[in-house]
mmCIF file of C-alpha atoms in Angstrom:
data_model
loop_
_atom_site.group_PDB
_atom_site.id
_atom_site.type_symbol
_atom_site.label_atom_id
_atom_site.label_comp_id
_atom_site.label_asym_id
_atom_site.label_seq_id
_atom_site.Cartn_x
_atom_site.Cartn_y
_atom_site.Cartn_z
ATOM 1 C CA UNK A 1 -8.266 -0.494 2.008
ATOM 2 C CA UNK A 2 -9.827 3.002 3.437
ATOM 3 C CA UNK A 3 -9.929 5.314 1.230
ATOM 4 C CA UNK A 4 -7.400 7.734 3.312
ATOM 5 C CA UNK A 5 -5.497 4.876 3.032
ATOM 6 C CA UNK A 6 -5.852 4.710 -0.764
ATOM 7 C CA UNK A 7 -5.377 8.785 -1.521
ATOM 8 C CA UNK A 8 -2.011 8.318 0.457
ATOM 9 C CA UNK A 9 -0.766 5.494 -1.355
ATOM 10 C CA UNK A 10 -1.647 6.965 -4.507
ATOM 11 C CA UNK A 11 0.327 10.392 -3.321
ATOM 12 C CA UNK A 12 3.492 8.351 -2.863
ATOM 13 C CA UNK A 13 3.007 6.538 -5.784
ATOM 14 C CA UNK A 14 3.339 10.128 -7.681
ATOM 15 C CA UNK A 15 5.613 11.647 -5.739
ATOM 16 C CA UNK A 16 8.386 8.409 -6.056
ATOM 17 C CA UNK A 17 7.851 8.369 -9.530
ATOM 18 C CA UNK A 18 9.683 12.270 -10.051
ATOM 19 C CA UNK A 19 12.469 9.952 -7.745
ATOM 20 C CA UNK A 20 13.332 7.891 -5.211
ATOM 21 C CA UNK A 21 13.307 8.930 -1.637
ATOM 22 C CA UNK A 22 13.949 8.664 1.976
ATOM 23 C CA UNK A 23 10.663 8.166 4.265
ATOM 24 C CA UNK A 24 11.523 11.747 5.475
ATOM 25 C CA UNK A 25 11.789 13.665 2.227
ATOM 26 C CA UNK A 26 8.298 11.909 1.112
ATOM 27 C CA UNK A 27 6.788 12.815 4.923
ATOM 28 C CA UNK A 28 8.000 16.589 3.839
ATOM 29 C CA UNK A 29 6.879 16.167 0.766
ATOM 30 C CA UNK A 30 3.355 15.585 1.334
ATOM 31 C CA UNK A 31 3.204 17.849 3.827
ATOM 32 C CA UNK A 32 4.447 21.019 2.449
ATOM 33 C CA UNK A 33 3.080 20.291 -1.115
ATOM 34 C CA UNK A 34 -0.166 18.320 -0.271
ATOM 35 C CA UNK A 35 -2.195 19.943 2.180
ATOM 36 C CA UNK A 36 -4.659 17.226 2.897
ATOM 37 C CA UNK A 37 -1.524 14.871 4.258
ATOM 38 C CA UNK A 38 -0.225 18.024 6.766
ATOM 39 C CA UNK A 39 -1.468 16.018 9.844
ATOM 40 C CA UNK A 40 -0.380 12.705 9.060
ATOM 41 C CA UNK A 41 2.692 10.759 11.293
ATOM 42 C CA UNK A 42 5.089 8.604 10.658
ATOM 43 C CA UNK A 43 3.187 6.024 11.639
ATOM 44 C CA UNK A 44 1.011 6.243 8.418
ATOM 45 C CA UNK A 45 3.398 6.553 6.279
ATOM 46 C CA UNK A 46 5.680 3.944 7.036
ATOM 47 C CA UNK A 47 2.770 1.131 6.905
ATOM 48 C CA UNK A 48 1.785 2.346 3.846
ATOM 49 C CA UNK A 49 5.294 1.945 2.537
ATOM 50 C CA UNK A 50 5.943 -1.688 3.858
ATOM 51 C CA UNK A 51 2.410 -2.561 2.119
ATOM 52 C CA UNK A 52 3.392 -1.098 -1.469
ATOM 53 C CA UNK A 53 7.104 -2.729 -1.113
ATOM 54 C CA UNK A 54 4.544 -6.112 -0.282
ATOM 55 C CA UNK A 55 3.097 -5.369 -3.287
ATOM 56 C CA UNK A 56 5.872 -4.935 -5.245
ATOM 57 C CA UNK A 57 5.040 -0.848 -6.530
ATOM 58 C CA UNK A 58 8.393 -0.226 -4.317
ATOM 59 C CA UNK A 59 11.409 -1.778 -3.766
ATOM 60 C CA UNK A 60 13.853 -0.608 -0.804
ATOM 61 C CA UNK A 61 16.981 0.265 -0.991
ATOM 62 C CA UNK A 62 20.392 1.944 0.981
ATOM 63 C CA UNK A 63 20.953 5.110 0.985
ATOM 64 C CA UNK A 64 23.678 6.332 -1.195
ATOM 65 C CA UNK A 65 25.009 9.812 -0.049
ATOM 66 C CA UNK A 66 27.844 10.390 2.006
ATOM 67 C CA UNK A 67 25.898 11.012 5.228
ATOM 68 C CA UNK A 68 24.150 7.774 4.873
ATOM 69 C CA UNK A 69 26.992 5.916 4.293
ATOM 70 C CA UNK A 70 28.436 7.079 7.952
ATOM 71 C CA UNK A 71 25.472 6.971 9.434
ATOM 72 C CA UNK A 72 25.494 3.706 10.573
ATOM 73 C CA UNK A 73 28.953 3.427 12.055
ATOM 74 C CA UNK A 74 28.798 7.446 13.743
ATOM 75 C CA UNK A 75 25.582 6.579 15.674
ATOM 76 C CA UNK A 76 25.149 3.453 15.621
ATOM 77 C CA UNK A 77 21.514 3.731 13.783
ATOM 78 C CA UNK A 78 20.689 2.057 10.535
ATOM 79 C CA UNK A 79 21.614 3.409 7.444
ATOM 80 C CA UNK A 80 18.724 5.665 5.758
ATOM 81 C CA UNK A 81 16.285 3.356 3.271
ATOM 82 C CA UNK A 82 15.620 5.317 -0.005
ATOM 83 C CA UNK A 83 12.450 4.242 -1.661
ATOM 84 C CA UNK A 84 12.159 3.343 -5.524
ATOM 85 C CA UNK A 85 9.374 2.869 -8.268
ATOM 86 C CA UNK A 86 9.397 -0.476 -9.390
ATOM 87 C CA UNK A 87 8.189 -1.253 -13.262
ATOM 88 C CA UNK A 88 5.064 -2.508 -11.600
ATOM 89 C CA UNK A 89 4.894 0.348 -9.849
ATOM 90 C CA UNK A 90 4.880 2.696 -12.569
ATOM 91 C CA UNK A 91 2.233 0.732 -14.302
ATOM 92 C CA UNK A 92 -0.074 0.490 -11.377
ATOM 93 C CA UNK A 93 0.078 4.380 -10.590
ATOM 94 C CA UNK A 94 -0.317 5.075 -14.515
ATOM 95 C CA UNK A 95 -3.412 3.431 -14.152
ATOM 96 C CA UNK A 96 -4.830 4.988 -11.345
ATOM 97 C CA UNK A 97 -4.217 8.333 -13.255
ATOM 98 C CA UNK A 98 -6.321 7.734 -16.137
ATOM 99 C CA UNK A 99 -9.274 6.412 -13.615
ATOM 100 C CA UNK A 100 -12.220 9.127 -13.475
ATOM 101 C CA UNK A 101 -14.839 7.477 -11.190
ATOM 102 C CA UNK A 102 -16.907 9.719 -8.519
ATOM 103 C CA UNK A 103 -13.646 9.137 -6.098
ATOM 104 C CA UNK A 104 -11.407 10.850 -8.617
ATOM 105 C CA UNK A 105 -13.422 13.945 -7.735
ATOM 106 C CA UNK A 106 -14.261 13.711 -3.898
ATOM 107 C CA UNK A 107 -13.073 16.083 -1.872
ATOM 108 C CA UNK A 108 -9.816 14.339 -0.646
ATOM 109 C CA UNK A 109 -9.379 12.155 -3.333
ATOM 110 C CA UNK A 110 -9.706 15.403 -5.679
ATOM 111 C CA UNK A 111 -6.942 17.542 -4.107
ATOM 112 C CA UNK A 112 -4.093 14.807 -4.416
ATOM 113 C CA UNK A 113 -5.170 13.576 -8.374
ATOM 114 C CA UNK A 114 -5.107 17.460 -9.012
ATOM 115 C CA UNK A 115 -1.474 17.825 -7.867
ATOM 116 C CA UNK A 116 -0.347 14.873 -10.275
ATOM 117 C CA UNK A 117 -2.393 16.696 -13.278
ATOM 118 C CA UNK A 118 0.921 17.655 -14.922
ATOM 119 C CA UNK A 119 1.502 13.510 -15.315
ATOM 120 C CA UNK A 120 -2.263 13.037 -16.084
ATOM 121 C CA UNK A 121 -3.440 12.755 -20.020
ATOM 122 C CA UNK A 122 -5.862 16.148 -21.008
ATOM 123 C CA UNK A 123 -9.101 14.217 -21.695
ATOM 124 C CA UNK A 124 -8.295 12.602 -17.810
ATOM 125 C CA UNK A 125 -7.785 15.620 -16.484
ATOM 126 C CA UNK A 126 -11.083 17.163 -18.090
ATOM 127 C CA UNK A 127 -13.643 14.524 -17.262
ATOM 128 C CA UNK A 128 -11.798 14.666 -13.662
ATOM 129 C CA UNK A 129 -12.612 18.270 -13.744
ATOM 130 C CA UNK A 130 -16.071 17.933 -15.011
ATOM 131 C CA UNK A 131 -17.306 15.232 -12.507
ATOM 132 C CA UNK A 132 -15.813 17.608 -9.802
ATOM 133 C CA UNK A 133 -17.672 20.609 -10.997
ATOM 134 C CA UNK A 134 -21.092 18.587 -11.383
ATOM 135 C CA UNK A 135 -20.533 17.058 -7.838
ATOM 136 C CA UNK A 136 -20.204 20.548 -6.531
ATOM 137 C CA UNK A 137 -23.086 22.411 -8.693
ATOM 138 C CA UNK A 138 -25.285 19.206 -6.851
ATOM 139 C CA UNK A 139 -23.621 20.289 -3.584
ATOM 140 C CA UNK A 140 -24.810 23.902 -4.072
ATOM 141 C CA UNK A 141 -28.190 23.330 -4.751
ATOM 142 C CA UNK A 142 -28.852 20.982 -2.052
ATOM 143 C CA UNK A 143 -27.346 23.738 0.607
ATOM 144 C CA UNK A 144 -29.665 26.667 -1.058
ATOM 145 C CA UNK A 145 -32.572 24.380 -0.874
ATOM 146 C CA UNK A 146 -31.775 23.534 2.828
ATOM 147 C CA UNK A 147 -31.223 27.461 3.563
ATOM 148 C CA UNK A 148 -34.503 28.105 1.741
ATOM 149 C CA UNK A 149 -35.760 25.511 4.144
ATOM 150 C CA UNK A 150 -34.390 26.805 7.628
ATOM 151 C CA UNK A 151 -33.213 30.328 7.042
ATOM 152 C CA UNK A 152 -36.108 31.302 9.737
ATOM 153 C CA UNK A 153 -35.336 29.105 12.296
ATOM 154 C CA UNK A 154 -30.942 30.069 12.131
ATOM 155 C CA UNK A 155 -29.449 32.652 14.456
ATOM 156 C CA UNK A 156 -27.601 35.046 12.332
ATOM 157 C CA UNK A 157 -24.210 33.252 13.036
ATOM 158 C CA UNK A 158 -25.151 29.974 12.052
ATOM 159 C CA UNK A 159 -26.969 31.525 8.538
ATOM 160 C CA UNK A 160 -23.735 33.581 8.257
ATOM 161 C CA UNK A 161 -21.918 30.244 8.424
ATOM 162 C CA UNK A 162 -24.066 28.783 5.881
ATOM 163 C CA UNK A 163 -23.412 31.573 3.562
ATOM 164 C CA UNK A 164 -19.692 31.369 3.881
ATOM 165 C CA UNK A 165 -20.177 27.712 2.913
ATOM 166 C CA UNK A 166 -21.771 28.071 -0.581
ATOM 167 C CA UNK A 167 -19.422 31.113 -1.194
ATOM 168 C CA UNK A 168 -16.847 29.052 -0.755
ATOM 169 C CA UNK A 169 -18.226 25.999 -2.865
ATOM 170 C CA UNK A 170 -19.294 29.026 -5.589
ATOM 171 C CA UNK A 171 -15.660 30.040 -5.996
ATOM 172 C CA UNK A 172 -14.837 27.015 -6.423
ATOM 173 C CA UNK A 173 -17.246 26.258 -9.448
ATOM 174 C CA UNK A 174 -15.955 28.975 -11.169
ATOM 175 C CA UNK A 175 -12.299 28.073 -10.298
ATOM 176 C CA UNK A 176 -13.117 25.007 -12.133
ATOM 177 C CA UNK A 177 -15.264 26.880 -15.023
ATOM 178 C CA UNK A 178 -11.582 28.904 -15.532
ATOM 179 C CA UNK A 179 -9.353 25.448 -15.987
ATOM 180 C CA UNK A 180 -12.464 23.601 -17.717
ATOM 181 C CA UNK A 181 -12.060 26.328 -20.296
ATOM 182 C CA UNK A 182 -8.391 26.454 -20.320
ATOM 183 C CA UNK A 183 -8.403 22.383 -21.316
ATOM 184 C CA UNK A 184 -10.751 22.712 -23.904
ATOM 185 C CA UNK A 185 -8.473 25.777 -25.392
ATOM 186 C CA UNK A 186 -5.392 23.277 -25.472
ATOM 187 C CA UNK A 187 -3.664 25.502 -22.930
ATOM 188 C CA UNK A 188 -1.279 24.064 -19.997
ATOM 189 C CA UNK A 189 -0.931 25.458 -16.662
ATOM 190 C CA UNK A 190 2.038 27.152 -16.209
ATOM 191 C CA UNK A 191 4.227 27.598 -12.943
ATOM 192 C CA UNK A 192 6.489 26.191 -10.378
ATOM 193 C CA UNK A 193 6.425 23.269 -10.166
ATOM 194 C CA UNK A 194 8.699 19.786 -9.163
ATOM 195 C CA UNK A 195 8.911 16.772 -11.622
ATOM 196 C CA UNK A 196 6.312 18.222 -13.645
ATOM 197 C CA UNK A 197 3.400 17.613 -11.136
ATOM 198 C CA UNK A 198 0.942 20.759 -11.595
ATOM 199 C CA UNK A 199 0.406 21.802 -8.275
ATOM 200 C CA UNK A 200 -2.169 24.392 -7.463
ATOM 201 C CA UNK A 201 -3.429 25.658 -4.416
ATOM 202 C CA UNK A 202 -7.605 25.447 -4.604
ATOM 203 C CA UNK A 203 -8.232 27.915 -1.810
ATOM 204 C CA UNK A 204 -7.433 30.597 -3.969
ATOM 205 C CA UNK A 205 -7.024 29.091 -7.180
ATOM 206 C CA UNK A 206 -3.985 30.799 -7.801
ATOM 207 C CA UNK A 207 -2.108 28.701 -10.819
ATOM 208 C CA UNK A 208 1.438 27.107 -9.706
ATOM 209 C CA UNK A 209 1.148 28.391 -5.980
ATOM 210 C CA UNK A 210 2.057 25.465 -3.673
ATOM 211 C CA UNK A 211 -0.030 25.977 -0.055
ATOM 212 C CA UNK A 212 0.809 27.333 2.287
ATOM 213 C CA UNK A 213 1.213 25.597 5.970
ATOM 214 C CA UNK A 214 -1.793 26.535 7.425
ATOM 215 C CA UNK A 215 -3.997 26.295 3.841
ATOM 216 C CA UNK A 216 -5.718 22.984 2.460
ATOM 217 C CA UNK A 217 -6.103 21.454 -1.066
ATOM 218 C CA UNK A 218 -9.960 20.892 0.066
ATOM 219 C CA UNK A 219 -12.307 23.498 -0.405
ATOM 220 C CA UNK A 220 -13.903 24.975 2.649
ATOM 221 C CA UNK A 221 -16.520 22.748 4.288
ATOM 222 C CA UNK A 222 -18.603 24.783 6.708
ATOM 223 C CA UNK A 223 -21.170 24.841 3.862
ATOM 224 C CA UNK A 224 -21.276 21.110 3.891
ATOM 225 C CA UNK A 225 -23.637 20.975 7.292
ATOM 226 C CA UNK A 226 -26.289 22.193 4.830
ATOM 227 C CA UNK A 227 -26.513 18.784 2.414
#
């Protein structure tokens, strides 16, 4: 399994366990409240589905509402599926919340555990948090050693770029000094948010603001040309 794969099937995971839905609430789901799965088809999503259903995390089922119930005979089309959390299901995706390895803080992988941190135990969410802040600190200081390194040989747009790139990684390390502090303090995030998932948009890291179409989870990468 990729590990784009893995992120997404972990994000569905989550999102089915607030409650069972259609393929296109999850699709609009993950796109309006996970930025990192904005781009993704159909086509993604529904092989991921079949393989957790295979695995049986999901079970499929009818649709139940009104609409779906005349769907079928009005247009001739098959009645909507609704997706559930099995048991299993449940257990599996409990267990990928309390995991804290290196992928639990990559760049991808980081954005969709963060969204599920209102399901996710404090001393996850903190060691989450911590290897994310380390990985990024190491981040930094290989891109000022490499500007150190080629600062005379870079036009001014490309060391402008550069510079935008650790600002952006810098704001982030501090974003993550704020919650690292507000964990250790015993205090919650507060906002709006569905099923109790904190979600939190890390471009600005503004608490309980869900991003925007044209924002991302990730942090900004231009700095990353520098490692």
């Amino acid at each position: 399994m990729s590990r784009r794969s893995g992120i997404l099937e972990f994000a569905v995971l989550g999102l089915l366990r607030e409650s069972p839905m259609h393929g296109y609430e999850l699709r609009k789901r993950l796109n309006t409240s996970l930025g990192v799965f904005r781009a993704f088809s159909y086509g993604t999503l529904y092989p991921c589905l079949k393989t957790l259903v295979a695995s049986g995390w999901l079970i499929e089922e009818p649709g139940n509402t009104a609409e779906d119930a005349l769907a079928a005979p009005l247009s001739g089309r098959r009645a909507k599926i609704v997706y559930r959390l099995t048991a299993e299901g449940k257990e599996h995706f409990e267990e990928l919340l309390s995991q804290t390895g290196p992928d639990a803080y990559e760049d991808e992988h980081f954005a969709a555990r963060f969204a599920f941190f209102g399901q996710t135990s404090r001393d996850v969410r903190m060691r989450v948090l911590e290897g994310r802040r380390s990985r990024l600190e190491e981040r930094l200081e290989k891109m000022r050693a490499s500007l150190a390194r080629t600062r005379e040989r870079l036009d001014d747009y490309t060391l402008e770029l550069q510079r935008h790139g650790m600002e952006s990684v810098e704001r982030e390390v501090r974003w993550l000094n704020e919650l690292i502090e507000s964990e250790r303090a015993g205090r919650d995030l507060k906002g709006p948010a569905s099923g109790g998932s904190a979600q939190q948009n890390t471009t600005n890291g503004t608490p309980g603001v869900l991003p925007r179409s044209g924002d991302s989870l990730r942090p900004d990468t231009p700095g990353d040309t520098a490692t």
